[in-house]
Coordinates of C-alpha atoms and ligand atoms in Angstrom, one line a residue:
X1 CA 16.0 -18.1 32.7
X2 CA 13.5 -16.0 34.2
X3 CA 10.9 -13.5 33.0
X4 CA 11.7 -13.3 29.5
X5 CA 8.8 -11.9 28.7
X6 CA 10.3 -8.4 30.5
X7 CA 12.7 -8.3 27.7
X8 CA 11.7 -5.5 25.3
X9 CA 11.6 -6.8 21.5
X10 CA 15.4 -5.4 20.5
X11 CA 16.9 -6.2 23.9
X12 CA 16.1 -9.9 23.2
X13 CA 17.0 -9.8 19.5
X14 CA 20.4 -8.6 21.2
X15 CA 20.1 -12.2 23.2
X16 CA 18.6 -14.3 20.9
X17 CA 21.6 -13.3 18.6
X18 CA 24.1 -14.3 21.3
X19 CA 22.6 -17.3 21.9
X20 CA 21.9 -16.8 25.8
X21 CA 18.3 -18.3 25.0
X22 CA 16.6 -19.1 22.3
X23 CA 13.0 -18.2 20.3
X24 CA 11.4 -21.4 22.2
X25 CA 12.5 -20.5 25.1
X26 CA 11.6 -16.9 25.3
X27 CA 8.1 -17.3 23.4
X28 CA 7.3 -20.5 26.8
X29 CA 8.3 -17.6 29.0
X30 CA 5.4 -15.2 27.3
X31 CA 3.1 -18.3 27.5
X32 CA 3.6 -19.1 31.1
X33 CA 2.9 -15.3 31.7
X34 CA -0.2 -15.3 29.7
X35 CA -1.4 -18.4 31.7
X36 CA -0.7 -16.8 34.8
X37 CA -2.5 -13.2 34.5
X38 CA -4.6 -13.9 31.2
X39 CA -7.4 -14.9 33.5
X40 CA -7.4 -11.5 35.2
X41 CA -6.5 -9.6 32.2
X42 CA -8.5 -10.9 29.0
X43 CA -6.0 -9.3 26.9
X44 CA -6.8 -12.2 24.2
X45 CA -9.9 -13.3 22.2
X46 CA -7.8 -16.5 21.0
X47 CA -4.5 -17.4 22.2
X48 CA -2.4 -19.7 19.5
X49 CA -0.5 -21.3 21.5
X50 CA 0.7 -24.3 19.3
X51 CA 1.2 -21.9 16.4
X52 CA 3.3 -19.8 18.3
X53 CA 5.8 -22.6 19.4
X54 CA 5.9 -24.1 15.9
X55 CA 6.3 -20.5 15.0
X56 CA 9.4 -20.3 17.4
X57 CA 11.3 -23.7 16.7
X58 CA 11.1 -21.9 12.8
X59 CA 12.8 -18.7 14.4
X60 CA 15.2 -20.8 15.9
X61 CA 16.1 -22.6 12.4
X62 CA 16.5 -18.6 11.1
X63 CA 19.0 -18.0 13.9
X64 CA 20.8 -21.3 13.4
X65 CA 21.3 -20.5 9.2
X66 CA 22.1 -16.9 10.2
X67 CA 18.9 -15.3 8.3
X68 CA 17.4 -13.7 11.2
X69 CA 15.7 -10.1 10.9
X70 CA 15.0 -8.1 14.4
X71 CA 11.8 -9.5 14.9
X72 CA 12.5 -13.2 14.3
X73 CA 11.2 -15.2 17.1
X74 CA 9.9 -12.0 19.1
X75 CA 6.7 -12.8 20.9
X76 CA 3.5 -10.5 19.3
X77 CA 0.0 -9.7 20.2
X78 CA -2.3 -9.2 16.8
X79 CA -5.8 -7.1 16.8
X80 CA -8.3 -9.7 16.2
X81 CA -9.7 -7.4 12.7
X82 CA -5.9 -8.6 11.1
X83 CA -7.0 -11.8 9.0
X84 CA -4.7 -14.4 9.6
X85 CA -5.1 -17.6 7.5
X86 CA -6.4 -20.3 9.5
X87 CA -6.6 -18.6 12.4
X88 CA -10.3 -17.3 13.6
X89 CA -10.3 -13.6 13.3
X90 CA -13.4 -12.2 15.0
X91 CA -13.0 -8.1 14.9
X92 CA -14.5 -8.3 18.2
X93 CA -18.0 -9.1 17.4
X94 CA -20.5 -12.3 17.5
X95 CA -21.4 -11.8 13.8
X96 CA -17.4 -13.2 12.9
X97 CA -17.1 -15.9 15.9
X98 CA -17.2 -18.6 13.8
X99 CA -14.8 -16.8 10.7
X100 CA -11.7 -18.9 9.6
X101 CA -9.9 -16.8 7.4
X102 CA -8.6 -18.4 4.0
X103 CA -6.1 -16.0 3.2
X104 CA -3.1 -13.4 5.5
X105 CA -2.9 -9.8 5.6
X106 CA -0.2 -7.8 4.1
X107 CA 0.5 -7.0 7.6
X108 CA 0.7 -10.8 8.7
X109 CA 2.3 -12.0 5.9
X110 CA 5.6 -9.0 6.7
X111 CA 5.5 -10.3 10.0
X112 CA 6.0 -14.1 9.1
X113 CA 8.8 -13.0 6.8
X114 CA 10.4 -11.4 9.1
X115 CA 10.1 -14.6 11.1
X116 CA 8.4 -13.7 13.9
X117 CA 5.9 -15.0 16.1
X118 CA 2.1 -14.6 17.0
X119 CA 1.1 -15.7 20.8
X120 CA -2.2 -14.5 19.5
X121 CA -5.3 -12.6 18.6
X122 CA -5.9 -9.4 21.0
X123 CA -9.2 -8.5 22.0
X124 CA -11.1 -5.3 20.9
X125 CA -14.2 -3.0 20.9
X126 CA -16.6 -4.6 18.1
X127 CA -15.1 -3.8 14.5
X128 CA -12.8 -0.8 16.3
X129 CA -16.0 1.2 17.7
X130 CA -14.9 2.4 21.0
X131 CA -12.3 3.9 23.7
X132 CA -12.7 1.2 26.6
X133 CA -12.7 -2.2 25.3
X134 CA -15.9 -3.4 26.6
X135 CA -18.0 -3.1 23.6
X136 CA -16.1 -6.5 22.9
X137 CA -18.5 -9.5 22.1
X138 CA -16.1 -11.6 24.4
X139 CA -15.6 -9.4 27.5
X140 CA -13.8 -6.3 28.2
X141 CA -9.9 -5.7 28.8
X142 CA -8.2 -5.0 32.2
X143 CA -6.0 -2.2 32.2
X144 CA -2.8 -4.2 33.6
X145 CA -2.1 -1.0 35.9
X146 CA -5.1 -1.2 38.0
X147 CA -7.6 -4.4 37.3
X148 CA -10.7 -2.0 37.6
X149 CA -9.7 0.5 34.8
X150 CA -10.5 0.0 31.1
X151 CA -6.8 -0.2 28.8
X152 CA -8.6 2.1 26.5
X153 CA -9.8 1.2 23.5
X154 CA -10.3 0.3 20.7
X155 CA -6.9 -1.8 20.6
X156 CA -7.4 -2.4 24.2
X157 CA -6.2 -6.0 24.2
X158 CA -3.3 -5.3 22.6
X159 CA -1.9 -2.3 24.7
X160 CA -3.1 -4.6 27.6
X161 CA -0.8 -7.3 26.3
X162 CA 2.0 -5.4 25.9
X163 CA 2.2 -4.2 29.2
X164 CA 1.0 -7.0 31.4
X165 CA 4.0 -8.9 29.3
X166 CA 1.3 -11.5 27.9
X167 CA 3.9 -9.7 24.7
X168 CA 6.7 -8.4 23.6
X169 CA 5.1 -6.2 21.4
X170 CA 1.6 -5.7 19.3
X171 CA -0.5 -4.5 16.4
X172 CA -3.2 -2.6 16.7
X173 CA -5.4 -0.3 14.4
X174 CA -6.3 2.9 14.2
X175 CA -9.4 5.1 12.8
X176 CA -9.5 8.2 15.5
X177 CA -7.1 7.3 18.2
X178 CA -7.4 3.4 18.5
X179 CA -3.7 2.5 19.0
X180 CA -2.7 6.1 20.3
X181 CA -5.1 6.2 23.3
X182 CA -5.1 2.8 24.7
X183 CA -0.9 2.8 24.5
X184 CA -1.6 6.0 26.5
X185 CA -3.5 4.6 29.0
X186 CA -1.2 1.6 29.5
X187 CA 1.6 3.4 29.8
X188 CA 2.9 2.1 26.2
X189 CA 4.5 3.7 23.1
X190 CA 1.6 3.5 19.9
X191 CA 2.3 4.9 16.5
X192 CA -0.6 5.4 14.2
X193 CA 1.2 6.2 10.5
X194 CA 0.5 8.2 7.8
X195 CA -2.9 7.0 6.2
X196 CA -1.4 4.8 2.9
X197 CA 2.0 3.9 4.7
X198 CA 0.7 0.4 5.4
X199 CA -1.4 -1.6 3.4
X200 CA -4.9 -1.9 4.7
X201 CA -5.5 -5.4 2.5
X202 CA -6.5 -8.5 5.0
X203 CA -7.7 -5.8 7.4
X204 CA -11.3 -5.8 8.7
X205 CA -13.2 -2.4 7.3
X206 CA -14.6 0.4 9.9
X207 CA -14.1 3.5 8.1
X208 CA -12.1 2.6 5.1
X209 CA -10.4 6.5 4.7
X210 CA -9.1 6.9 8.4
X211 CA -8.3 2.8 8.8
X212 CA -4.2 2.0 9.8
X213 CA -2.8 -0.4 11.2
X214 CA 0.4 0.2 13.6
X215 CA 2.5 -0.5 16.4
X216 CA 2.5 -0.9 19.9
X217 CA 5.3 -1.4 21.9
X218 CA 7.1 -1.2 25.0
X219 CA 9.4 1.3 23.6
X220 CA 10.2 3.9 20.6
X221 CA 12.8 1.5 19.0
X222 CA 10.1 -1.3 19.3
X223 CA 7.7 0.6 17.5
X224 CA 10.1 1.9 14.8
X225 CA 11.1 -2.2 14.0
X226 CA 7.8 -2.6 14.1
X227 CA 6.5 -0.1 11.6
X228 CA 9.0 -0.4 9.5
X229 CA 8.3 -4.6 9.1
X230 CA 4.9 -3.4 8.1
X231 CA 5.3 -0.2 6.0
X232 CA 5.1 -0.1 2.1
X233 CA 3.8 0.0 -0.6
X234 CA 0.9 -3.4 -1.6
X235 CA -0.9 -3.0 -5.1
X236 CA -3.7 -5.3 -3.3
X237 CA -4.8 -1.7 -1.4
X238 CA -4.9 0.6 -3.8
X239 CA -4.6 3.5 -1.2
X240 CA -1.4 1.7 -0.4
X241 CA 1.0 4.8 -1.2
X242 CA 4.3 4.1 -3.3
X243 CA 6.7 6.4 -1.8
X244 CA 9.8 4.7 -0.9
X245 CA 9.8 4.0 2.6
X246 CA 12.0 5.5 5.2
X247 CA 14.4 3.1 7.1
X248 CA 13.2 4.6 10.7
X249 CA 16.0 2.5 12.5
X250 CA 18.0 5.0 11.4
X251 CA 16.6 8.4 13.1
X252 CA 16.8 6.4 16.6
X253 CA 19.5 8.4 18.8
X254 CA 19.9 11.3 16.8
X255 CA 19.9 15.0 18.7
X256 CA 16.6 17.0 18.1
X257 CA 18.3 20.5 18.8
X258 CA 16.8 23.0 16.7
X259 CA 13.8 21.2 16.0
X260 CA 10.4 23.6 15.8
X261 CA 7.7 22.5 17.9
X262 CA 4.7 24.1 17.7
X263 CA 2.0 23.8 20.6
X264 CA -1.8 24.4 19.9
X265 CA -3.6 26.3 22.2
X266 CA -6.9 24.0 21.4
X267 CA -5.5 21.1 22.7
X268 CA -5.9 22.4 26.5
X269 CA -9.4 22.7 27.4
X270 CA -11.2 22.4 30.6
X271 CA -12.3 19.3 31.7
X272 CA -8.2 18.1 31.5
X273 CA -7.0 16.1 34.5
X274 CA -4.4 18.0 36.4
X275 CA -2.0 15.7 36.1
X276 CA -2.6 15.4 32.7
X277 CA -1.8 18.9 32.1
X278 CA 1.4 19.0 34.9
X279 CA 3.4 16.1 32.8
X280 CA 2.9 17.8 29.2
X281 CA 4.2 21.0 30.8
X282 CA 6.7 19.1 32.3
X283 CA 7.1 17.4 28.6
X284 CA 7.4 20.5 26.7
X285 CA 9.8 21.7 29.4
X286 CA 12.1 18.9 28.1
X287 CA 11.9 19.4 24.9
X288 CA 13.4 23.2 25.3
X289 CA 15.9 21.5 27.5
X290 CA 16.7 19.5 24.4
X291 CA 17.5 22.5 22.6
X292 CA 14.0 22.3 20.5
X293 CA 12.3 25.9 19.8
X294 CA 8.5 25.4 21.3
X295 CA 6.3 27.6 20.9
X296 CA 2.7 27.8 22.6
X297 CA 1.2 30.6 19.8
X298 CA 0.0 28.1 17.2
X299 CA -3.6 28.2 17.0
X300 CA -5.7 24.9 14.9
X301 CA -9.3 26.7 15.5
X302 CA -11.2 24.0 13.3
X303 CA -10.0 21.6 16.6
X304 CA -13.2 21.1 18.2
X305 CA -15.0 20.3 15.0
X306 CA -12.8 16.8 14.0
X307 CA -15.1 15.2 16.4
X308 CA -18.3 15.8 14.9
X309 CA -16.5 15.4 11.5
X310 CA -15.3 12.0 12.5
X311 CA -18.8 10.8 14.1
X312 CA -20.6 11.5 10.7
X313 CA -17.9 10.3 8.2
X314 CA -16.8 6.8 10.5
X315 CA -20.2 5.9 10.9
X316 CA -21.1 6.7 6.9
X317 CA -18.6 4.4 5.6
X318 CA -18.8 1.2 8.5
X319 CA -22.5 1.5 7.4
X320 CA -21.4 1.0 3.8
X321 CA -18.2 -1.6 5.1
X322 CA -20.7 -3.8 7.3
X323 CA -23.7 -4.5 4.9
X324 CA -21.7 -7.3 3.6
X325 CA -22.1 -9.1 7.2
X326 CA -26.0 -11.0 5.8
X327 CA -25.8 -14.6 7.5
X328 CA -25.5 -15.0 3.6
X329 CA -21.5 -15.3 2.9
X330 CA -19.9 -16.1 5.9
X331 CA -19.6 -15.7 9.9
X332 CA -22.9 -16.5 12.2
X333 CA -26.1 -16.8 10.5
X334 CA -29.7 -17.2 11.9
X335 CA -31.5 -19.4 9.4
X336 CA -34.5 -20.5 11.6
X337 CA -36.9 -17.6 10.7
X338 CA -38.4 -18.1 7.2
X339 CA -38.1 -15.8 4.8
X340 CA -34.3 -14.8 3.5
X341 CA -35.3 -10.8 4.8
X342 CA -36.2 -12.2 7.8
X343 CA -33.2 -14.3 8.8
X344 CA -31.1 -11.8 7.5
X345 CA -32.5 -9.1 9.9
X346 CA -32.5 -11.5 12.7
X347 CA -28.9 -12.5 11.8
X348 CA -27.8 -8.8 12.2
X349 CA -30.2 -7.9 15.1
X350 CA -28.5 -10.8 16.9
X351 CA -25.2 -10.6 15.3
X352 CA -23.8 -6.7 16.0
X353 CA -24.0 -5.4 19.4
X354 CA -25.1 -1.7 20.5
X355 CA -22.3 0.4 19.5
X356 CA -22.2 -1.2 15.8
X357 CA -25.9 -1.2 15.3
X358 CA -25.8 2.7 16.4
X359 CA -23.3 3.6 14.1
X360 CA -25.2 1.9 11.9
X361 CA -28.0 4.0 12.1
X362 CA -25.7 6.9 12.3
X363 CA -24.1 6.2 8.9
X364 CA -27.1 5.2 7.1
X365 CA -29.0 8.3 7.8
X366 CA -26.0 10.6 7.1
X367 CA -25.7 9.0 3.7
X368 CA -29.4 8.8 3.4
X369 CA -30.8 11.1 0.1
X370 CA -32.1 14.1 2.1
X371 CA -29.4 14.8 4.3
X372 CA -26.4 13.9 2.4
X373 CA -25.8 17.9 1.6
X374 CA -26.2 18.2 5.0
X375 CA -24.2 16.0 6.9
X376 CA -21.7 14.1 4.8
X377 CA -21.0 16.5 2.4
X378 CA -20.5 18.8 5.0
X379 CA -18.4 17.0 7.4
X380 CA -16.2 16.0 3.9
X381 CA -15.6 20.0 3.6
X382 CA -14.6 20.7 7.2
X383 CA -12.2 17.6 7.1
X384 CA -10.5 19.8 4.3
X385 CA -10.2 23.0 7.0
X386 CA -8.7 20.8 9.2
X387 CA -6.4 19.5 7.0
X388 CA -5.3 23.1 5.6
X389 CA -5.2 24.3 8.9
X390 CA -2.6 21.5 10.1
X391 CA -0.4 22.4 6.6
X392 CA -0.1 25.5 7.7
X393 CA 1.3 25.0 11.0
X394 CA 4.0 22.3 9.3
X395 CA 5.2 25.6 7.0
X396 CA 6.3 27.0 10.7
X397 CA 7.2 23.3 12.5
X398 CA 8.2 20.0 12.6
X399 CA 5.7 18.7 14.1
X400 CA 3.0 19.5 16.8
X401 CA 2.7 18.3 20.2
X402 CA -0.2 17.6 21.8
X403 CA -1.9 15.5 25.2
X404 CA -2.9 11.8 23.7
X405 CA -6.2 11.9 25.8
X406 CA -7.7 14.8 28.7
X407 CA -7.5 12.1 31.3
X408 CA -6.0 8.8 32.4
X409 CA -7.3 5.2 32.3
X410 CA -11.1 5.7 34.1
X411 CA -13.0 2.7 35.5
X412 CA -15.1 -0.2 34.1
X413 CA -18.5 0.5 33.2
X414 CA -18.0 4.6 33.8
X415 CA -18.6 5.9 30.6
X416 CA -20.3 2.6 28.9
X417 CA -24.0 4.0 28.8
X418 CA -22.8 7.5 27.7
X419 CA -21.8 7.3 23.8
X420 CA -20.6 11.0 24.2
X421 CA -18.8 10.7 27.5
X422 CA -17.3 7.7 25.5
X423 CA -16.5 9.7 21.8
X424 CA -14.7 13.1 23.9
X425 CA -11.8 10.7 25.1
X426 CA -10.7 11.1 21.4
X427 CA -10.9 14.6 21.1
X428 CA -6.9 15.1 20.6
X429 CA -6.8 11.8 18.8
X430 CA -9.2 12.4 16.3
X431 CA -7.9 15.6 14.0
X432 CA -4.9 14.0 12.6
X433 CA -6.9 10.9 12.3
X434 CA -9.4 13.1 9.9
X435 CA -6.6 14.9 7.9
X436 CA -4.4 11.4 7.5
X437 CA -1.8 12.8 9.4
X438 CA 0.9 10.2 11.2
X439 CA 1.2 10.3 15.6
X440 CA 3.1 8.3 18.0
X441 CA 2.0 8.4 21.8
X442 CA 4.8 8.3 23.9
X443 CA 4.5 7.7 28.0
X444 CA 5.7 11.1 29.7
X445 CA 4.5 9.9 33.2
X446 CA 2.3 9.1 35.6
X447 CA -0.8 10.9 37.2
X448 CA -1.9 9.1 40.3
X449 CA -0.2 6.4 39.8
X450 CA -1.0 5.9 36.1
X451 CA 0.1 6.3 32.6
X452 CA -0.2 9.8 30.9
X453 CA 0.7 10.2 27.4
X454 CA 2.4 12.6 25.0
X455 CA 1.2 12.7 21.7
X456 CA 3.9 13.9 18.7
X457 CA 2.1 14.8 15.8
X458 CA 3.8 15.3 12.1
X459 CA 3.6 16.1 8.5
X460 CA 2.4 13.1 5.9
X461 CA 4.7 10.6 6.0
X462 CA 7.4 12.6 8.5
X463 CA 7.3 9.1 10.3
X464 CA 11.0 9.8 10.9
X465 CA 10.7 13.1 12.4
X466 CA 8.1 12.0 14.9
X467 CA 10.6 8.4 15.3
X468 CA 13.2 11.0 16.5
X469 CA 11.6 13.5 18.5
X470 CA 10.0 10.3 20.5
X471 CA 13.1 8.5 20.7
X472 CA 14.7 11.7 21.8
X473 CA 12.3 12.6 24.6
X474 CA 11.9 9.3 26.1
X475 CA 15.7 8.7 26.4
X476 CA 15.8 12.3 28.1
X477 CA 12.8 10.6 30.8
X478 CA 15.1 7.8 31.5
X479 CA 13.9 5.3 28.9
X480 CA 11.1 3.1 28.2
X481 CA 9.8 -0.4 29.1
X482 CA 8.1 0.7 32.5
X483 CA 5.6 -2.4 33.3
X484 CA 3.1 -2.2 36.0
X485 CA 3.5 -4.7 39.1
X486 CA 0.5 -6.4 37.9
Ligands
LIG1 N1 -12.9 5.6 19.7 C1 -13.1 6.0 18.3 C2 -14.4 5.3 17.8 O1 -15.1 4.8 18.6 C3 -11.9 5.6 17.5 C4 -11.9 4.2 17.3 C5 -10.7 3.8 16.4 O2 -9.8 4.5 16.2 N2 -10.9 2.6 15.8 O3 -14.7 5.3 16.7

């Protein structure tokens, strides 16, 4: 029984169900691999290891009484900002090392229904800020494709797990590209959805009207099971949206003919990576072959202003999300200083790291009296252009393809001093982001060796749409699960 952990999540429901090895079996297998490249990889900020066997022999019992769901017993990787009841849950930074939760997600709490099981907690830029990984309090990721490149950020751990088979599959989150780029530069498929489709309760705040959490998988039928073990409504978030939610299973394998794909010319700027731009042509190619109408006329012209719309409203509301993080209530506190102001500014000084503390700063002086005209205001007004502008274009199509990110995976410690070098690897992540809008990232090939991903953009909560065109064009490129020979 070896290398288990190659299996993608339905190909091993397929086994599990016919008994040719069971949930204990499969989840040693992912354990064996996460003690033999976890060292190298750092996918994980805790590994649960006991958990996830006594979280297996359970699976096992669901198989055995015949009440097992496609992901019983299926190995996962969970963001480390998803609270998970008993289990430390640091969002990456010092300031919740020591942070027990005493109460599950939404997200969690599906996921346990559904039986299956958590190898552990994936490592992350601090609280979600970043593209790289390495603004994590306990180390950066390794992109599994090449140990000197970053997996992307900020769900950087778990892409990284997913392909380096430390799991079968992963959660991640998502504020302006955090599951979509990171599956993009690990050669995986990430699905941010619809901002409301999944309850945000038990989910560690950045910027509370962007925050999702989603999928990511080795393929589009993993991410679909995924999503749609997560998805609905949750009166505990009350921006948890009550539309009935689609079965997505269902839009797997169906023909896309027909289907309108519009193309925006925005999306292709200088400063793209040849081989970035080769494969989407290459991609959109495909899709014509597949009998889809693409057209390369639709123009989104408030593009280039999501990311200075996203830098002032992200930052505004983690300012607001993290002034609860005092020394006061809970996680590390510095009580050696005197006064109560005084340990709590040394407990924060000490607590956040860079990135945090500059968005921070950022936020607070957006929000600040004379500027909030200015800035937040502002950047609230242009979000609605973007949105209106992104309507339109679903009155003509489907959806909208894009490039996930300009480049592929880049190396450790290249962009980490330059916040803006750091902030334009989001540029085609962030406008859906800002207008709510639901995207998958699917791999469409490699540049140099590495992962380049298509990004398949759709109208609220068109989840199946984008589920089928995905599904679609990655059975047309052969298929998914492609691991690196790490
Ligand atoms: N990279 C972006 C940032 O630093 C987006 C992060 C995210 O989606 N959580 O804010």
């Amino acid at each position: 029984m070896t290398e288990l952990w190659r299996l993608t999540a339905h190909d091993a429901h397929e086994k599990l169900r016919a008994k040719e090895f069971t949930a204990v079996e499969l989840t040693e297998s992912v354990l064996e691999r996460v003690r033999a490249v976890e060292p190298k990889v750092n996918a994980y900020i805790t590994v649960t290891e006991d958990l996830a066997l006594q979280q297996a022999r359970e699976a096992d019992t669901k198989f055995a009484t015949g009440t097992a769901t496609p992901l019983t017993g299926i190995p996962l990787a969970i963001k480390d900002l998803i609270v998970t009841k008993g289990v430390r849950t640091t969002a990456g930074s010092k300031i919740l090392g020591n942070f027990i939760p005493p109460y599950d997600s939404h997200v969690y709490e599906n996921l346990r229904r559904a039986g299956a099981v958590m190898v552990g907690k994936a490592n992350m830029d601090e609280f979600a800020m970043g593209s790289s990984t390495e603004h994590s309090a306990y180390g950066p990721s390794h992109n599994p494709w090449d140990l000197d490149l970053v997996p992307g950020g900020s769900s950087g751990g778990s892409a990284a797990a997913v392909a380096a088979g430390e799991a079968l599959g992963a959660l991640g989150s998502d504020t302006g590209g955090s599951i979509r780029q990171p599956a993009s530069l690990c050669g995986n498929v990430g699905f941010d959805p619809t901002y409301g489709r999944v309850s945000r309760f038990g989910i560690i705040a950045f910027g509370s009207s962007l925050d999702q959490v989603g999928p990511i998988a080795r393929d589009v039928e993993d991410a679909a099971t995924l999503l749609d073990c997560i998805s609905g409504h949750d009166p505990r978030d009350s921006t948890s949206n009550p539309e009935p939610v689609a079965d997505l299973r269902h839009y797997l394998g169906r023909d896309i003919k027909g289907m309108k794909i519009g193309v925006p010319k925005e999306y292709f700027i200088s400063g793209m990576e040849p081989g970035v731009t080769a494969r989407i042509e290459e991609a959109l190619k495909l899709f014509e072959h597949l009998g889809c109408v693409v057209d390369r006329e639709l123009s989104l012209p408030s593009t280039e202003h999501a990311l200075a719309v996203y830098y002032i409203i992200a930052p505004s509301e983690a300012s607001a999300n993290l002034a609860r993080y005092d020394g006061v209530k809970y996680g590390y506190s510095d009580r050696s200083r005197g006064s109560m102001w005084e340990n709590m500014e040394h407990t924060r000084a000490d607590g956040f790291g860079e990135e945090v503390k500059r968005r921070i700063m950022l936020g607070t002086y957006a929000l600040s009296a004379g500027y909030y005209d200015a800035y937040y205001l502002k950047a609230q007004k242009v979000r609605t252009v973007i949105n209106r502008e992104f309507q339109a274009a679903f009155e003509k199509y489907d959806v909208v393809v894009t490039p996930t990110t300009p480049t592929v995976a880049f190396p450790l410690g290249a962009k980490l001093n330059d916040p803006y070098a750091m902030y334009l690897n989001d540029i085609y992540t962030l406008p859906s982001s800002v207008a709510g809008l639901p995207a998958i990232s699917v791999p469409c090939g490699l540049s140099g060796g590495l992962p380049v991903g298509l990004q398949i953009i759709g109208n609220f909560f068109d989840e199946p749409r984008i589920i089928q065109a995905a599904h679609a064009f990655e059975q047309a490129l052969g298929g998914g699960n492609r691991l690196p020979g790490l």
